[in-house]
Amino acid sequence: MVLPRLQAAGIDCIAFPDDGAAKRFKTSFPDFALITCGKTRDGDDRRVVIQEGSAEGRHVCIVDDLVQTGGTLHEAGKALVEDGALSVSCFVAHGVFPNEAWRRFAKGGDRGGLFRKFWVTNSCISVTRELPTDDCFEVRSDSASLSLSFSASQCLPISISLLGADAGLPSRWGNRTIAGA
């Protein structure tokens, strides 16, 4: 279950990287302060800014349905830190990470150190199997009522939840034990 995990980790604020994520998921977090970010463009430069809410003095978790290169999550995390967040983590249902993009968030990567925790579900098995266990990544097998589903050829399409029960997926994939299973 992700909500108790977030609370146990001291998370007191949920941020959404864009309006779409906020519209889809904000009602699932009634006990958390909420922040909505948005992308702005200046020519070829993309920047994420806080549109609503404040991160000052908060332990924030960015919630989204999927991550590919992680550029939007990284920019949102930077905006939250600039706004005074004490820590930033993220929860993403589908860690697609093409071309091993996750390495940028791992220790030694150019985006490493920004996120205290980077939770993903085991929906993209070929990717989550490769994530280091001694880093910021934690693979979850949570599911139930908040659907963050996305179908991609390399991912197992599932619906996950931030509210509830076990997805009924195996607790082991290959030699990788899934946290929370």
JSON list of C-alpha atoms in Angstrom, two decimals:
[
{"chain": "A", "resi": 1, "resn": "MET", "atom": "CA", "xyz": [0.00, 0.00, 0.00]},
{"chain": "A", "resi": 2, "resn": "VAL", "atom": "CA", "xyz": [1.48, 3.28, -1.06]},
{"chain": "A", "resi": 3, "resn": "LEU", "atom": "CA", "xyz": [-0.39, 5.82, 1.10]},
{"chain": "A", "resi": 4, "resn": "PRO", "atom": "CA", "xyz": [0.82, 4.29, 4.37]},
{"chain": "A", "resi": 5, "resn": "ARG", "atom": "CA", "xyz": [4.31, 4.02, 2.83]},
{"chain": "A", "resi": 6, "resn": "LEU", "atom": "CA", "xyz": [4.24, 7.72, 1.93]},
{"chain": "A", "resi": 7, "resn": "GLN", "atom": "CA", "xyz": [3.07, 8.66, 5.42]},
{"chain": "A", "resi": 8, "resn": "ALA", "atom": "CA", "xyz": [5.71, 6.42, 7.04]},
{"chain": "A", "resi": 9, "resn": "ALA", "atom": "CA", "xyz": [8.35, 8.14, 4.89]},
{"chain": "A", "resi": 10, "resn": "GLY", "atom": "CA", "xyz": [7.24, 11.49, 6.30]},
{"chain": "A", "resi": 11, "resn": "ILE", "atom": "CA", "xyz": [5.65, 12.69, 3.06]},
{"chain": "A", "resi": 12, "resn": "ASP", "atom": "CA", "xyz": [3.20, 15.51, 3.86]},
{"chain": "A", "resi": 13, "resn": "CYS", "atom": "CA", "xyz": [2.63, 16.95, 0.40]},
{"chain": "A", "resi": 14, "resn": "ILE", "atom": "CA", "xyz": [1.82, 15.53, -3.04]},
{"chain": "A", "resi": 15, "resn": "ALA", "atom": "CA", "xyz": [2.91, 17.32, -6.20]},
{"chain": "A", "resi": 16, "resn": "PHE", "atom": "CA", "xyz": [1.70, 16.71, -9.73]},
{"chain": "A", "resi": 17, "resn": "PRO", "atom": "CA", "xyz": [4.03, 17.52, -12.64]},
{"chain": "A", "resi": 18, "resn": "ASP", "atom": "CA", "xyz": [1.18, 18.91, -14.76]},
{"chain": "A", "resi": 19, "resn": "ASP", "atom": "CA", "xyz": [-2.54, 19.73, -14.82]},
{"chain": "A", "resi": 20, "resn": "GLY", "atom": "CA", "xyz": [-3.43, 16.35, -16.30]},
{"chain": "A", "resi": 21, "resn": "ALA", "atom": "CA", "xyz": [-1.94, 14.40, -13.41]},
{"chain": "A", "resi": 22, "resn": "ALA", "atom": "CA", "xyz": [-3.57, 16.79, -10.91]},
{"chain": "A", "resi": 23, "resn": "LYS", "atom": "CA", "xyz": [-7.00, 16.29, -12.49]},
{"chain": "A", "resi": 24, "resn": "ARG", "atom": "CA", "xyz": [-6.61, 12.51, -12.53]},
{"chain": "A", "resi": 25, "resn": "PHE", "atom": "CA", "xyz": [-5.19, 11.93, -9.06]},
{"chain": "A", "resi": 26, "resn": "LYS", "atom": "CA", "xyz": [-5.74, 14.85, -6.67]},
{"chain": "A", "resi": 27, "resn": "THR", "atom": "CA", "xyz": [-8.89, 13.40, -5.06]},
{"chain": "A", "resi": 28, "resn": "SER", "atom": "CA", "xyz": [-6.88, 10.34, -4.04]},
{"chain": "A", "resi": 29, "resn": "PHE", "atom": "CA", "xyz": [-4.85, 12.36, -1.53]},
{"chain": "A", "resi": 30, "resn": "PRO", "atom": "CA", "xyz": [-7.34, 14.02, 0.84]},
{"chain": "A", "resi": 31, "resn": "ASP", "atom": "CA", "xyz": [-4.92, 14.11, 3.79]},
{"chain": "A", "resi": 32, "resn": "PHE", "atom": "CA", "xyz": [-2.00, 15.73, 1.97]},
{"chain": "A", "resi": 33, "resn": "ALA", "atom": "CA", "xyz": [-1.19, 19.29, 0.94]},
{"chain": "A", "resi": 34, "resn": "LEU", "atom": "CA", "xyz": [-1.25, 19.47, -2.87]},
{"chain": "A", "resi": 35, "resn": "ILE", "atom": "CA", "xyz": [0.93, 21.22, -5.43]},
{"chain": "A", "resi": 36, "resn": "THR", "atom": "CA", "xyz": [0.30, 21.47, -9.15]},
{"chain": "A", "resi": 37, "resn": "CYS", "atom": "CA", "xyz": [3.21, 22.17, -11.46]},
{"chain": "A", "resi": 38, "resn": "GLY", "atom": "CA", "xyz": [3.14, 23.03, -15.13]},
{"chain": "A", "resi": 39, "resn": "LYS", "atom": "CA", "xyz": [5.47, 23.17, -18.09]},
{"chain": "A", "resi": 40, "resn": "THR", "atom": "CA", "xyz": [6.44, 26.45, -19.65]},
{"chain": "A", "resi": 41, "resn": "ARG", "atom": "CA", "xyz": [8.40, 26.81, -22.84]},
{"chain": "A", "resi": 42, "resn": "ASP", "atom": "CA", "xyz": [10.76, 29.55, -23.89]},
{"chain": "A", "resi": 43, "resn": "GLY", "atom": "CA", "xyz": [11.88, 28.64, -27.38]},
{"chain": "A", "resi": 44, "resn": "ASP", "atom": "CA", "xyz": [13.52, 25.22, -27.07]},
{"chain": "A", "resi": 45, "resn": "ASP", "atom": "CA", "xyz": [13.85, 25.48, -23.29]},
{"chain": "A", "resi": 46, "resn": "ARG", "atom": "CA", "xyz": [11.30, 23.65, -21.16]},
{"chain": "A", "resi": 47, "resn": "ARG", "atom": "CA", "xyz": [10.90, 24.63, -17.54]},
{"chain": "A", "resi": 48, "resn": "VAL", "atom": "CA", "xyz": [8.55, 23.30, -14.89]},
{"chain": "A", "resi": 49, "resn": "VAL", "atom": "CA", "xyz": [7.11, 25.85, -12.47]},
{"chain": "A", "resi": 50, "resn": "ILE", "atom": "CA", "xyz": [4.76, 25.63, -9.50]},
{"chain": "A", "resi": 51, "resn": "GLN", "atom": "CA", "xyz": [1.33, 26.84, -10.55]},
{"chain": "A", "resi": 52, "resn": "GLU", "atom": "CA", "xyz": [-0.55, 26.17, -7.33]},
{"chain": "A", "resi": 53, "resn": "GLY", "atom": "CA", "xyz": [0.53, 25.39, -3.77]},
{"chain": "A", "resi": 54, "resn": "SER", "atom": "CA", "xyz": [3.78, 25.72, -1.85]},
{"chain": "A", "resi": 55, "resn": "ALA", "atom": "CA", "xyz": [6.57, 23.28, -1.07]},
{"chain": "A", "resi": 56, "resn": "GLU", "atom": "CA", "xyz": [8.14, 25.40, 1.66]},
{"chain": "A", "resi": 57, "resn": "GLY", "atom": "CA", "xyz": [9.00, 23.24, 4.68]},
{"chain": "A", "resi": 58, "resn": "ARG", "atom": "CA", "xyz": [7.39, 20.14, 3.13]},
{"chain": "A", "resi": 59, "resn": "HIS", "atom": "CA", "xyz": [8.45, 16.59, 2.34]},
{"chain": "A", "resi": 60, "resn": "VAL", "atom": "CA", "xyz": [7.02, 16.25, -1.16]},
{"chain": "A", "resi": 61, "resn": "CYS", "atom": "CA", "xyz": [6.25, 13.26, -3.36]},
{"chain": "A", "resi": 62, "resn": "ILE", "atom": "CA", "xyz": [5.66, 13.87, -7.08]},
{"chain": "A", "resi": 63, "resn": "VAL", "atom": "CA", "xyz": [2.99, 11.49, -8.43]},
{"chain": "A", "resi": 64, "resn": "ASP", "atom": "CA", "xyz": [2.58, 10.62, -12.11]},
{"chain": "A", "resi": 65, "resn": "ASP", "atom": "CA", "xyz": [1.48, 7.71, -14.23]},
{"chain": "A", "resi": 66, "resn": "LEU", "atom": "CA", "xyz": [4.71, 7.08, -16.14]},
{"chain": "A", "resi": 67, "resn": "VAL", "atom": "CA", "xyz": [8.28, 8.16, -16.56]},
{"chain": "A", "resi": 68, "resn": "GLN", "atom": "CA", "xyz": [10.40, 7.84, -19.67]},
{"chain": "A", "resi": 69, "resn": "THR", "atom": "CA", "xyz": [13.51, 10.04, -19.67]},
{"chain": "A", "resi": 70, "resn": "GLY", "atom": "CA", "xyz": [12.44, 11.72, -16.43]},
{"chain": "A", "resi": 71, "resn": "GLY", "atom": "CA", "xyz": [13.00, 15.26, -17.67]},
{"chain": "A", "resi": 72, "resn": "THR", "atom": "CA", "xyz": [9.66, 16.55, -16.40]},
{"chain": "A", "resi": 73, "resn": "LEU", "atom": "CA", "xyz": [10.07, 14.85, -13.01]},
{"chain": "A", "resi": 74, "resn": "HIS", "atom": "CA", "xyz": [13.58, 16.24, -12.68]},
{"chain": "A", "resi": 75, "resn": "GLU", "atom": "CA", "xyz": [12.48, 19.78, -13.55]},
{"chain": "A", "resi": 76, "resn": "ALA", "atom": "CA", "xyz": [9.51, 19.52, -11.16]},
{"chain": "A", "resi": 77, "resn": "GLY", "atom": "CA", "xyz": [11.83, 18.28, -8.40]},
{"chain": "A", "resi": 78, "resn": "LYS", "atom": "CA", "xyz": [14.17, 21.22, -8.95]},
{"chain": "A", "resi": 79, "resn": "ALA", "atom": "CA", "xyz": [11.24, 23.67, -8.81]},
{"chain": "A", "resi": 80, "resn": "LEU", "atom": "CA", "xyz": [10.05, 22.12, -5.53]},
{"chain": "A", "resi": 81, "resn": "VAL", "atom": "CA", "xyz": [13.52, 22.38, -3.97]},
{"chain": "A", "resi": 82, "resn": "GLU", "atom": "CA", "xyz": [13.81, 26.00, -5.14]},
{"chain": "A", "resi": 83, "resn": "ASP", "atom": "CA", "xyz": [10.43, 26.63, -3.46]},
{"chain": "A", "resi": 84, "resn": "GLY", "atom": "CA", "xyz": [11.75, 25.30, -0.14]},
{"chain": "A", "resi": 85, "resn": "ALA", "atom": "CA", "xyz": [10.92, 21.58, -0.09]},
{"chain": "A", "resi": 86, "resn": "LEU", "atom": "CA", "xyz": [12.84, 19.77, 2.64]},
{"chain": "A", "resi": 87, "resn": "SER", "atom": "CA", "xyz": [12.93, 16.61, 0.53]},
{"chain": "A", "resi": 88, "resn": "VAL", "atom": "CA", "xyz": [11.51, 15.39, -2.78]},
{"chain": "A", "resi": 89, "resn": "SER", "atom": "CA", "xyz": [10.57, 11.84, -3.74]},
{"chain": "A", "resi": 90, "resn": "CYS", "atom": "CA", "xyz": [8.42, 10.51, -6.55]},
{"chain": "A", "resi": 91, "resn": "PHE", "atom": "CA", "xyz": [5.96, 7.71, -7.24]},
{"chain": "A", "resi": 92, "resn": "VAL", "atom": "CA", "xyz": [5.42, 6.60, -10.82]},
{"chain": "A", "resi": 93, "resn": "ALA", "atom": "CA", "xyz": [3.25, 3.69, -11.89]},
{"chain": "A", "resi": 94, "resn": "HIS", "atom": "CA", "xyz": [5.21, 2.83, -14.99]},
{"chain": "A", "resi": 95, "resn": "GLY", "atom": "CA", "xyz": [8.97, 3.23, -15.08]},
{"chain": "A", "resi": 96, "resn": "VAL", "atom": "CA", "xyz": [9.49, 2.84, -18.83]},
{"chain": "A", "resi": 97, "resn": "PHE", "atom": "CA", "xyz": [13.01, 4.38, -18.81]},
{"chain": "A", "resi": 98, "resn": "PRO", "atom": "CA", "xyz": [14.03, 3.76, -22.46]},
{"chain": "A", "resi": 99, "resn": "ASN", "atom": "CA", "xyz": [17.77, 3.32, -23.07]},
{"chain": "A", "resi": 100, "resn": "GLU", "atom": "CA", "xyz": [18.36, 2.85, -19.34]},
{"chain": "A", "resi": 101, "resn": "ALA", "atom": "CA", "xyz": [17.35, 6.45, -18.59]},
{"chain": "A", "resi": 102, "resn": "TRP", "atom": "CA", "xyz": [16.99, 5.43, -14.91]},
{"chain": "A", "resi": 103, "resn": "ARG", "atom": "CA", "xyz": [20.79, 5.54, -14.65]},
{"chain": "A", "resi": 104, "resn": "ARG", "atom": "CA", "xyz": [20.62, 9.34, -14.69]},
{"chain": "A", "resi": 105, "resn": "PHE", "atom": "CA", "xyz": [18.73, 9.24, -11.34]},
{"chain": "A", "resi": 106, "resn": "ALA", "atom": "CA", "xyz": [21.01, 6.63, -9.73]},
{"chain": "A", "resi": 107, "resn": "LYS", "atom": "CA", "xyz": [24.08, 7.41, -7.63]},
{"chain": "A", "resi": 108, "resn": "GLY", "atom": "CA", "xyz": [26.64, 9.08, -9.85]},
{"chain": "A", "resi": 109, "resn": "GLY", "atom": "CA", "xyz": [24.08, 10.04, -12.52]},
{"chain": "A", "resi": 110, "resn": "ASP", "atom": "CA", "xyz": [23.67, 13.67, -13.56]},
{"chain": "A", "resi": 111, "resn": "ARG", "atom": "CA", "xyz": [20.23, 13.71, -11.88]},
{"chain": "A", "resi": 112, "resn": "GLY", "atom": "CA", "xyz": [21.24, 11.56, -8.91]},
{"chain": "A", "resi": 113, "resn": "GLY", "atom": "CA", "xyz": [20.66, 12.88, -5.43]},
{"chain": "A", "resi": 114, "resn": "LEU", "atom": "CA", "xyz": [17.58, 14.96, -6.20]},
{"chain": "A", "resi": 115, "resn": "PHE", "atom": "CA", "xyz": [15.03, 12.32, -5.15]},
{"chain": "A", "resi": 116, "resn": "ARG", "atom": "CA", "xyz": [15.17, 10.82, -1.69]},
{"chain": "A", "resi": 117, "resn": "LYS", "atom": "CA", "xyz": [13.00, 7.90, -2.92]},
{"chain": "A", "resi": 118, "resn": "PHE", "atom": "CA", "xyz": [11.94, 6.94, -6.45]},
{"chain": "A", "resi": 119, "resn": "TRP", "atom": "CA", "xyz": [9.05, 4.49, -6.16]},
{"chain": "A", "resi": 120, "resn": "VAL", "atom": "CA", "xyz": [7.90, 2.62, -9.29]},
{"chain": "A", "resi": 121, "resn": "THR", "atom": "CA", "xyz": [5.61, -0.36, -9.72]},
{"chain": "A", "resi": 122, "resn": "ASN", "atom": "CA", "xyz": [6.73, -3.60, -11.28]},
{"chain": "A", "resi": 123, "resn": "SER", "atom": "CA", "xyz": [4.62, -3.02, -14.42]},
{"chain": "A", "resi": 124, "resn": "CYS", "atom": "CA", "xyz": [7.73, -2.74, -16.64]},
{"chain": "A", "resi": 125, "resn": "ILE", "atom": "CA", "xyz": [9.43, -5.89, -15.48]},
{"chain": "A", "resi": 126, "resn": "SER", "atom": "CA", "xyz": [12.38, -5.76, -17.86]},
{"chain": "A", "resi": 127, "resn": "VAL", "atom": "CA", "xyz": [13.26, -2.33, -16.46]},
{"chain": "A", "resi": 128, "resn": "THR", "atom": "CA", "xyz": [12.52, -2.79, -12.76]},
{"chain": "A", "resi": 129, "resn": "ARG", "atom": "CA", "xyz": [14.60, -5.97, -12.74]},
{"chain": "A", "resi": 130, "resn": "GLU", "atom": "CA", "xyz": [17.63, -3.79, -13.55]},
{"chain": "A", "resi": 131, "resn": "LEU", "atom": "CA", "xyz": [17.10, -1.05, -10.95]},
{"chain": "A", "resi": 132, "resn": "PRO", "atom": "CA", "xyz": [19.76, -0.99, -8.22]},
{"chain": "A", "resi": 133, "resn": "THR", "atom": "CA", "xyz": [18.53, -2.05, -4.79]},
{"chain": "A", "resi": 134, "resn": "ASP", "atom": "CA", "xyz": [21.07, 0.09, -2.91]},
{"chain": "A", "resi": 135, "resn": "ASP", "atom": "CA", "xyz": [19.95, 3.40, -4.38]},
{"chain": "A", "resi": 136, "resn": "CYS", "atom": "CA", "xyz": [16.89, 5.66, -4.32]},
{"chain": "A", "resi": 137, "resn": "PHE", "atom": "CA", "xyz": [14.73, 3.18, -6.26]},
{"chain": "A", "resi": 138, "resn": "GLU", "atom": "CA", "xyz": [12.07, 1.03, -4.66]},
{"chain": "A", "resi": 139, "resn": "VAL", "atom": "CA", "xyz": [9.89, -1.29, -6.73]},
{"chain": "A", "resi": 140, "resn": "ARG", "atom": "CA", "xyz": [6.31, -1.69, -5.52]},
{"chain": "A", "resi": 141, "resn": "SER", "atom": "CA", "xyz": [3.58, -4.16, -6.46]},
{"chain": "A", "resi": 142, "resn": "ASP", "atom": "CA", "xyz": [0.65, -2.08, -5.16]},
{"chain": "A", "resi": 143, "resn": "SER", "atom": "CA", "xyz": [-2.72, -1.88, -6.92]},
{"chain": "A", "resi": 144, "resn": "ALA", "atom": "CA", "xyz": [-6.47, -1.33, -6.52]},
{"chain": "A", "resi": 145, "resn": "SER", "atom": "CA", "xyz": [-8.63, 1.74, -6.91]},
{"chain": "A", "resi": 146, "resn": "LEU", "atom": "CA", "xyz": [-6.56, 4.63, -8.34]},
{"chain": "A", "resi": 147, "resn": "SER", "atom": "CA", "xyz": [-5.84, 3.57, -11.88]},
{"chain": "A", "resi": 148, "resn": "LEU", "atom": "CA", "xyz": [-2.60, 4.86, -13.33]},
{"chain": "A", "resi": 149, "resn": "SER", "atom": "CA", "xyz": [-2.61, 2.43, -16.21]},
{"chain": "A", "resi": 150, "resn": "PHE", "atom": "CA", "xyz": [-0.65, 2.79, -19.39]},
{"chain": "A", "resi": 151, "resn": "SER", "atom": "CA", "xyz": [-0.08, 0.19, -22.07]},
{"chain": "A", "resi": 152, "resn": "ALA", "atom": "CA", "xyz": [3.30, -0.06, -23.69]},
{"chain": "A", "resi": 153, "resn": "SER", "atom": "CA", "xyz": [4.77, -2.97, -25.57]},
{"chain": "A", "resi": 154, "resn": "GLN", "atom": "CA", "xyz": [7.56, -3.46, -23.05]},
{"chain": "A", "resi": 155, "resn": "CYS", "atom": "CA", "xyz": [5.30, -3.10, -19.99]},
{"chain": "A", "resi": 156, "resn": "LEU", "atom": "CA", "xyz": [2.83, -5.43, -18.35]},
{"chain": "A", "resi": 157, "resn": "PRO", "atom": "CA", "xyz": [-0.42, -3.39, -18.48]},
{"chain": "A", "resi": 158, "resn": "ILE", "atom": "CA", "xyz": [-1.85, -3.23, -14.98]},
{"chain": "A", "resi": 159, "resn": "SER", "atom": "CA", "xyz": [-3.89, -0.83, -12.94]},
{"chain": "A", "resi": 160, "resn": "ILE", "atom": "CA", "xyz": [-2.23, 0.28, -9.75]},
{"chain": "A", "resi": 161, "resn": "SER", "atom": "CA", "xyz": [-3.50, 2.17, -6.80]},
{"chain": "A", "resi": 162, "resn": "LEU", "atom": "CA", "xyz": [-2.19, 4.47, -4.23]},
{"chain": "A", "resi": 163, "resn": "LEU", "atom": "CA", "xyz": [-4.91, 3.31, -1.87]},
{"chain": "A", "resi": 164, "resn": "GLY", "atom": "CA", "xyz": [-5.00, -0.36, -1.60]},
{"chain": "A", "resi": 165, "resn": "ALA", "atom": "CA", "xyz": [-4.38, -4.00, -1.84]},
{"chain": "A", "resi": 166, "resn": "ASP", "atom": "CA", "xyz": [-1.94, -6.34, -3.49]},
{"chain": "A", "resi": 167, "resn": "ALA", "atom": "CA", "xyz": [-2.21, -6.56, -7.28]},
{"chain": "A", "resi": 168, "resn": "GLY", "atom": "CA", "xyz": [-2.09, -10.33, -7.22]},
{"chain": "A", "resi": 169, "resn": "LEU", "atom": "CA", "xyz": [1.20, -10.23, -9.15]},
{"chain": "A", "resi": 170, "resn": "PRO", "atom": "CA", "xyz": [3.96, -12.65, -8.24]},
{"chain": "A", "resi": 171, "resn": "SER", "atom": "CA", "xyz": [6.19, -11.34, -5.47]},
{"chain": "A", "resi": 172, "resn": "ARG", "atom": "CA", "xyz": [9.31, -12.34, -7.41]},
{"chain": "A", "resi": 173, "resn": "TRP", "atom": "CA", "xyz": [10.30, -11.68, -11.02]},
{"chain": "A", "resi": 174, "resn": "GLY", "atom": "CA", "xyz": [13.40, -13.62, -11.90]},
{"chain": "A", "resi": 175, "resn": "ASN", "atom": "CA", "xyz": [15.80, -13.18, -9.00]},
{"chain": "A", "resi": 176, "resn": "ARG", "atom": "CA", "xyz": [14.39, -9.77, -8.00]},
{"chain": "A", "resi": 177, "resn": "THR", "atom": "CA", "xyz": [12.28, -9.57, -4.85]},
{"chain": "A", "resi": 178, "resn": "ILE", "atom": "CA", "xyz": [9.58, -6.92, -5.09]},
{"chain": "A", "resi": 179, "resn": "ALA", "atom": "CA", "xyz": [9.29, -4.62, -2.06]},
{"chain": "A", "resi": 180, "resn": "GLY", "atom": "CA", "xyz": [5.93, -4.74, -0.34]},
{"chain": "A", "resi": 181, "resn": "ALA", "atom": "CA", "xyz": [4.92, -8.04, -1.90]}
]
